[in-house]
mmCIF file of C-alpha atoms in Angstrom:
data_model
loop_
_atom_site.group_PDB
_atom_site.id
_atom_site.type_symbol
_atom_site.label_atom_id
_atom_site.label_comp_id
_atom_site.label_asym_id
_atom_site.label_seq_id
_atom_site.Cartn_x
_atom_site.Cartn_y
_atom_site.Cartn_z
ATOM 1 C CA MET Y 1 15.936 -30.478 9.564
ATOM 2 C CA ILE Y 2 13.065 -27.749 8.870
ATOM 3 C CA ALA Y 3 14.057 -25.596 11.605
ATOM 4 C CA ALA Y 4 17.704 -25.573 10.717
ATOM 5 C CA LEU Y 5 16.400 -24.623 7.228
ATOM 6 C CA SER Y 6 13.675 -22.023 8.457
ATOM 7 C CA ALA Y 7 16.673 -20.331 10.211
ATOM 8 C CA THR Y 8 19.049 -20.178 7.096
ATOM 9 C CA LEU Y 9 16.055 -18.552 5.259
ATOM 10 C CA VAL Y 10 15.505 -15.826 8.010
ATOM 11 C CA SER Y 11 19.007 -15.345 8.217
ATOM 12 C CA LEU Y 12 19.284 -15.038 4.556
ATOM 13 C CA SER Y 13 16.406 -12.492 3.911
ATOM 14 C CA ALA Y 14 18.219 -10.521 6.729
ATOM 15 C CA ALA Y 15 21.350 -10.375 4.810
ATOM 16 C CA ALA Y 16 18.975 -9.527 1.753
ATOM 17 C CA GLN Y 17 17.454 -6.227 3.806
ATOM 18 C CA ARG Y 18 19.177 -2.955 3.126
ATOM 19 C CA ASP Y 19 19.458 -0.070 5.908
ATOM 20 C CA ASP Y 20 21.641 1.866 3.770
ATOM 21 C CA LEU Y 21 19.196 2.945 0.736
ATOM 22 C CA PRO Y 22 20.261 5.938 -1.000
ATOM 23 C CA PRO Y 23 18.948 9.668 0.216
ATOM 24 C CA VAL Y 24 15.922 10.673 -2.065
ATOM 25 C CA SER Y 25 14.262 14.385 -2.242
ATOM 26 C CA TYR Y 26 10.244 14.172 -2.950
ATOM 27 C CA PRO Y 27 9.495 17.004 -5.290
ATOM 28 C CA ILE Y 28 6.558 18.849 -5.038
ATOM 29 C CA LEU Y 29 3.904 18.190 -7.794
ATOM 30 C CA ALA Y 30 2.282 20.576 -10.016
ATOM 31 C CA GLU Y 31 -0.405 22.601 -8.572
ATOM 32 C CA THR Y 32 -2.620 22.044 -11.587
ATOM 33 C CA ALA Y 33 -2.483 20.071 -14.921
ATOM 34 C CA ARG Y 34 -4.620 19.565 -17.562
ATOM 35 C CA ASP Y 35 -4.173 15.134 -16.967
ATOM 36 C CA ALA Y 36 -2.164 13.319 -14.994
ATOM 37 C CA LYS Y 37 1.027 12.963 -17.264
ATOM 38 C CA GLY Y 38 1.247 17.152 -16.522
ATOM 39 C CA PHE Y 39 1.790 16.454 -12.887
ATOM 40 C CA VAL Y 40 5.035 13.874 -13.221
ATOM 41 C CA PRO Y 41 7.882 15.684 -12.356
ATOM 42 C CA GLY Y 42 10.930 14.879 -14.228
ATOM 43 C CA GLY Y 43 13.516 11.746 -13.827
ATOM 44 C CA TRP Y 44 9.628 10.167 -12.982
ATOM 45 C CA LYS Y 45 7.492 8.270 -14.083
ATOM 46 C CA LEU Y 46 3.719 7.897 -14.547
ATOM 47 C CA GLU Y 47 2.887 4.058 -13.485
ATOM 48 C CA ILE Y 48 -1.013 4.067 -12.761
ATOM 49 C CA GLN Y 49 -4.119 6.091 -12.787
ATOM 50 C CA ASP Y 50 -7.773 5.919 -12.207
ATOM 51 C CA THR Y 51 -10.485 8.234 -12.395
ATOM 52 C CA GLY Y 52 -13.752 8.933 -10.290
ATOM 53 C CA ASP Y 53 -15.678 11.451 -8.354
ATOM 54 C CA LEU Y 54 -13.730 11.740 -4.920
ATOM 55 C CA ASP Y 55 -15.490 14.969 -3.754
ATOM 56 C CA GLY Y 56 -18.834 14.237 -4.336
ATOM 57 C CA ASP Y 57 -19.104 17.043 -6.919
ATOM 58 C CA GLY Y 58 -20.075 14.937 -10.230
ATOM 59 C CA LEU Y 59 -16.595 15.396 -11.805
ATOM 60 C CA PRO Y 60 -14.314 12.766 -12.649
ATOM 61 C CA ASP Y 61 -11.235 13.628 -10.262
ATOM 62 C CA LEU Y 62 -8.046 11.850 -10.993
ATOM 63 C CA ALA Y 63 -5.996 8.974 -8.789
ATOM 64 C CA PHE Y 64 -2.548 8.286 -10.129
ATOM 65 C CA ALA Y 65 0.972 7.176 -9.032
ATOM 66 C CA VAL Y 66 4.084 8.521 -9.589
ATOM 67 C CA HIS Y 67 7.300 6.104 -9.570
ATOM 68 C CA GLN Y 68 11.137 8.076 -9.720
ATOM 69 C CA ARG Y 69 13.535 6.505 -12.663
ATOM 70 C CA ASP Y 70 16.947 6.929 -10.887
ATOM 71 C CA PRO Y 71 19.689 5.016 -11.600
ATOM 72 C CA SER Y 72 21.539 5.614 -8.822
ATOM 73 C CA ASN Y 73 18.604 4.442 -6.575
ATOM 74 C CA ILE Y 74 19.198 0.787 -7.924
ATOM 75 C CA VAL Y 75 21.525 -0.890 -5.582
ATOM 76 C CA PRO Y 76 23.873 -3.681 -5.858
ATOM 77 C CA ASN Y 77 22.412 -6.749 -4.470
ATOM 78 C CA GLY Y 78 23.772 -10.095 -3.585
ATOM 79 C CA PRO Y 79 23.892 -13.133 -3.605
ATOM 80 C CA LEU Y 80 20.315 -13.660 -3.026
ATOM 81 C CA CYS Y 81 17.624 -12.897 -4.771
ATOM 82 C CA GLY Y 82 19.120 -10.875 -7.512
ATOM 83 C CA ASP Y 83 22.153 -8.577 -8.392
ATOM 84 C CA THR Y 84 20.442 -5.871 -8.042
ATOM 85 C CA LEU Y 85 17.570 -3.859 -6.070
ATOM 86 C CA ASP Y 86 15.563 -1.133 -7.262
ATOM 87 C CA THR Y 87 14.528 1.620 -4.624
ATOM 88 C CA ASN Y 88 13.582 4.240 -6.387
ATOM 89 C CA PRO Y 89 10.142 5.318 -4.617
ATOM 90 C CA ARG Y 90 7.114 6.333 -5.452
ATOM 91 C CA ILE Y 91 4.252 9.481 -5.013
ATOM 92 C CA LEU Y 92 0.566 8.281 -4.982
ATOM 93 C CA ALA Y 93 -1.660 11.673 -5.325
ATOM 94 C CA VAL Y 94 -4.965 12.913 -6.444
ATOM 95 C CA ALA Y 95 -5.944 16.046 -7.880
ATOM 96 C CA LEU Y 96 -9.375 16.819 -8.152
ATOM 97 C CA ALA Y 97 -11.433 17.994 -11.283
ATOM 98 C CA GLN Y 98 -12.247 21.828 -12.022
ATOM 99 C CA ARG Y 99 -15.286 22.725 -13.985
ATOM 100 C CA GLY Y 100 -12.948 24.880 -16.158
ATOM 101 C CA GLY Y 101 -11.334 21.443 -17.456
ATOM 102 C CA GLY Y 102 -8.307 20.205 -16.156
ATOM 103 C CA TYR Y 103 -7.133 19.533 -12.442
ATOM 104 C CA ARG Y 104 -6.155 21.059 -8.772
ATOM 105 C CA LEU Y 105 -3.567 18.633 -7.041
ATOM 106 C CA ALA Y 106 -4.720 17.972 -3.725
ATOM 107 C CA THR Y 107 -2.393 15.779 -1.912
ATOM 108 C CA GLN Y 108 0.260 13.689 -2.569
ATOM 109 C CA ASN Y 109 2.284 10.953 -0.423
ATOM 110 C CA HIS Y 110 5.221 9.163 -0.150
ATOM 111 C CA SER Y 111 5.060 6.622 2.500
ATOM 112 C CA LEU Y 112 2.055 4.664 2.528
ATOM 113 C CA VAL Y 113 3.845 2.792 -0.459
ATOM 114 C CA PRO Y 114 7.568 2.055 0.829
ATOM 115 C CA ARG Y 115 10.899 1.523 -0.850
ATOM 116 C CA ARG Y 116 12.197 -1.636 -1.461
ATOM 117 C CA ASP Y 117 14.383 -2.418 0.711
ATOM 118 C CA ASN Y 118 15.046 -6.233 0.686
ATOM 119 C CA ALA Y 119 15.741 -8.057 -2.849
ATOM 120 C CA CYS Y 120 13.928 -10.970 -1.534
ATOM 121 C CA ALA Y 121 10.515 -9.239 -1.104
ATOM 122 C CA GLU Y 122 8.403 -8.394 -4.039
ATOM 123 C CA ASP Y 123 7.457 -5.051 -4.844
ATOM 124 C CA GLY Y 124 4.037 -4.692 -2.985
ATOM 125 C CA PHE Y 125 2.979 -2.289 -5.364
ATOM 126 C CA ASP Y 126 3.321 -3.644 -8.755
ATOM 127 C CA SER Y 127 0.433 -4.872 -10.212
ATOM 128 C CA GLU Y 128 2.252 -7.765 -12.086
ATOM 129 C CA GLY Y 129 3.461 -9.092 -8.460
ATOM 130 C CA VAL Y 130 2.780 -12.845 -7.343
ATOM 131 C CA ILE Y 131 0.356 -10.651 -5.045
ATOM 132 C CA GLY Y 132 -0.539 -7.738 -7.487
ATOM 133 C CA GLY Y 133 -0.627 -4.529 -5.583
ATOM 134 C CA GLY Y 134 -2.009 -1.208 -7.161
ATOM 135 C CA MET Y 135 -4.404 1.614 -6.977
ATOM 136 C CA ASP Y 136 -8.298 2.359 -7.949
ATOM 137 C CA VAL Y 137 -11.237 4.626 -7.699
ATOM 138 C CA MET Y 138 -14.034 2.781 -6.750
ATOM 139 C CA ARG Y 139 -17.632 4.178 -5.698
ATOM 140 C CA GLY Y 140 -16.066 7.289 -4.756
ATOM 141 C CA THR Y 141 -13.235 5.872 -2.769
ATOM 142 C CA LEU Y 142 -9.956 5.599 -3.559
ATOM 143 C CA ARG Y 143 -8.350 1.426 -2.778
ATOM 144 C CA VAL Y 144 -4.605 1.533 -2.580
ATOM 145 C CA ARG Y 145 -3.692 -2.274 -2.389
ATOM 146 C CA LEU Y 146 0.110 -3.596 -0.933
ATOM 147 C CA GLY Y 147 1.306 -7.297 -2.388
ATOM 148 C CA ARG Y 148 3.409 -9.406 0.210
ATOM 149 C CA PHE Y 149 5.494 -13.002 -0.884
ATOM 150 C CA MET Y 150 9.151 -13.380 -0.090
ATOM 151 C CA SER Y 151 10.819 -15.218 -2.493
ATOM 152 C CA ALA Y 152 13.274 -16.455 0.736
ATOM 153 C CA GLY Y 153 13.461 -15.465 4.224
ATOM 154 C CA GLY Y 154 9.798 -15.775 4.718
ATOM 155 C CA TRP Y 155 6.126 -18.369 4.482
ATOM 156 C CA SER Y 156 4.318 -15.492 4.714
ATOM 157 C CA MET Y 157 2.056 -14.356 1.603
ATOM 158 C CA GLY Y 158 -0.944 -11.698 1.579
ATOM 159 C CA SER Y 159 -2.748 -8.236 0.606
ATOM 160 C CA ILE Y 160 -3.036 -5.080 2.266
ATOM 161 C CA THR Y 161 -6.421 -2.851 0.939
ATOM 162 C CA TYR Y 162 -6.498 0.612 2.004
ATOM 163 C CA THR Y 163 -10.149 2.402 1.369
ATOM 164 C CA PHE Y 164 -9.770 6.150 1.571
ATOM 165 C CA ARG Y 165 -12.642 9.158 1.167
ATOM 166 C CA TRP Y 166 -12.044 12.382 0.366
ATOM 167 C CA GLN Y 167 -13.411 14.093 3.536
ATOM 168 C CA GLN Y 168 -13.014 17.377 5.034
ATOM 169 C CA GLY Y 169 -9.620 18.323 3.078
ATOM 170 C CA ALA Y 170 -7.956 15.157 3.141
ATOM 171 C CA LEU Y 171 -7.835 11.055 1.954
ATOM 172 C CA ARG Y 172 -9.228 9.705 5.130
ATOM 173 C CA LEU Y 173 -9.031 6.233 5.910
ATOM 174 C CA ILE Y 174 -12.514 4.282 6.053
ATOM 175 C CA GLY Y 175 -11.292 0.813 5.440
ATOM 176 C CA TYR Y 176 -9.035 -1.704 6.069
ATOM 177 C CA ASP Y 177 -8.482 -5.309 5.098
ATOM 178 C CA TYR Y 178 -5.444 -7.582 5.484
ATOM 179 C CA THR Y 179 -5.028 -11.190 4.342
ATOM 180 C CA ASN Y 180 -2.683 -14.145 5.552
ATOM 181 C CA VAL Y 181 -1.192 -17.427 4.103
ATOM 182 C CA GLN Y 182 1.383 -19.513 5.367
ATOM 183 C CA ARG Y 183 2.803 -21.159 2.499
ATOM 184 C CA ASN Y 184 4.089 -24.027 4.659
ATOM 185 C CA ASN Y 185 0.656 -24.993 6.744
ATOM 186 C CA GLY Y 186 -1.710 -23.697 4.410
ATOM 187 C CA GLU Y 187 -3.150 -21.376 7.648
ATOM 188 C CA MET Y 188 -5.196 -18.463 6.768
ATOM 189 C CA LYS Y 189 -5.825 -15.378 8.341
ATOM 190 C CA THR Y 190 -8.169 -12.591 7.672
ATOM 191 C CA LEU Y 191 -8.717 -8.717 8.854
ATOM 192 C CA SER Y 192 -11.587 -6.153 7.675
ATOM 193 C CA ILE Y 193 -12.212 -3.069 9.436
ATOM 194 C CA ASN Y 194 -14.854 -0.560 8.315
ATOM 195 C CA TYR Y 195 -14.048 2.580 10.140
ATOM 196 C CA VAL Y 196 -17.231 4.208 9.435
ATOM 197 C CA THR Y 197 -19.522 1.196 11.627
ATOM 198 C CA ARG Y 198 -16.223 0.607 13.695
ATOM 199 C CA ARG Y 199 -17.119 -3.366 12.670
ATOM 200 C CA VAL Y 200 -14.068 -5.713 13.339
ATOM 201 C CA LYS Y 201 -14.239 -8.685 11.394
ATOM 202 C CA ILE Y 202 -11.853 -11.699 11.512
ATOM 203 C CA GLY Y 203 -11.192 -14.910 10.433
ATOM 204 C CA ALA Y 204 -8.911 -17.414 10.909
ATOM 205 C CA GLY Y 205 -8.894 -21.175 8.992
ATOM 206 C CA SER Y 206 -7.308 -23.412 6.339
ATOM 207 C CA VAL Y 207 -6.437 -23.254 2.060
ATOM 208 C CA GLY Y 208 -9.131 -25.523 0.839
ATOM 209 C CA ASP Y 209 -10.953 -26.042 4.438
ATOM 210 C CA GLY Y 210 -14.298 -24.074 4.080
ATOM 211 C CA ASP Y 211 -14.831 -24.403 8.020
ATOM 212 C CA VAL Y 212 -13.717 -20.612 8.486
ATOM 213 C CA LYS Y 213 -13.999 -19.339 11.915
ATOM 214 C CA THR Y 214 -15.037 -15.575 12.362
ATOM 215 C CA ARG Y 215 -15.274 -13.187 15.352
ATOM 216 C CA TRP Y 216 -16.731 -9.790 15.686
ATOM 217 C CA SER Y 217 -15.562 -6.603 17.486
ATOM 218 C CA THR Y 218 -15.347 -3.140 17.438
ATOM 219 C CA VAL Y 219 -12.631 -0.217 17.538
ATOM 220 C CA PRO Y 220 -12.914 2.644 19.680
ATOM 221 C CA VAL Y 221 -14.516 6.038 18.103
ATOM 222 C CA ARG Y 222 -11.979 7.834 17.127
ATOM 223 C CA PRO Y 223 -10.974 10.853 14.252
ATOM 224 C CA LEU Y 224 -10.430 9.054 10.891
ATOM 225 C CA LEU Y 225 -6.581 8.708 9.676
ATOM 226 C CA THR Y 226 -5.658 10.804 6.959
ATOM 227 C CA ILE Y 227 -3.145 8.939 4.378
ATOM 228 C CA ASP Y 228 -0.105 10.594 6.091
ATOM 229 C CA GLU Y 229 -1.120 10.018 9.343
ATOM 230 C CA ILE Y 230 -0.847 5.949 8.558
ATOM 231 C CA GLY Y 231 3.010 6.101 7.476
ATOM 232 C CA ASP Y 232 4.307 2.689 6.117
ATOM 233 C CA GLY Y 233 1.334 1.121 4.861
ATOM 234 C CA LEU Y 234 3.424 -2.344 5.241
ATOM 235 C CA GLU Y 235 4.231 -2.126 8.876
ATOM 236 C CA PHE Y 236 1.130 -0.316 9.961
ATOM 237 C CA ASP Y 237 -1.097 -1.815 12.893
ATOM 238 C CA PRO Y 238 -4.332 -0.692 13.106
ATOM 239 C CA ASN Y 239 -5.144 -0.778 16.784
ATOM 240 C CA GLY Y 240 -2.455 -3.384 17.170
ATOM 241 C CA LEU Y 241 -5.000 -6.300 15.525
ATOM 242 C CA VAL Y 242 -2.628 -7.392 12.648
ATOM 243 C CA GLY Y 243 0.095 -8.256 15.547
ATOM 244 C CA SER Y 244 -2.586 -10.142 17.749
ATOM 245 C CA LEU Y 245 -3.740 -12.246 14.671
#
């Protein structure tokens, strides 16, 4: 019975996933602006912003995300997980503070937070989701968090957090943290990578069980990836470690 139910859920999830998303074109944001709202292009909405010194010059830099609001990107869906699916994309951006005031755009990225293509998968960047996502600036780094939760078609839930440092003219990945819990059996796995020290911490256990087994390893010496080299933040598998958990 359980096997049959699992097969049904997987089939339903596949039906809910879309491979025919409406095409979109991504605007180039303004080069300079007085505040975050000044970078928002027409037809887009400022979704989240935070400030903090990212480039070490003592000035509070700006990190923000904009979300397109195009009705044509809200597509029909059914019969599972809602009548419509909002596939509107996002752009993450960093603007560095200028001595005379205002900000200068330093980078923008539209691949780390992927467009939604499955109505049964929660919006991973939504701070109000079951596993809340979002972004913030903390201790000179930018952290981007993606939640993972399926209302149908999968038992796993968890989060992925990317930690970036502004270095050599780009946002470069210095930390990766992954958690996963199987809702059907409580199995829990975690992965934490510090790309500065090259240390990797892998944990395995069960929810509510204090006996978590931990093992350590290292990643090879390689140049730090930029945010644009990561691609889809939900699909990225650093050094194949997620797939081997």
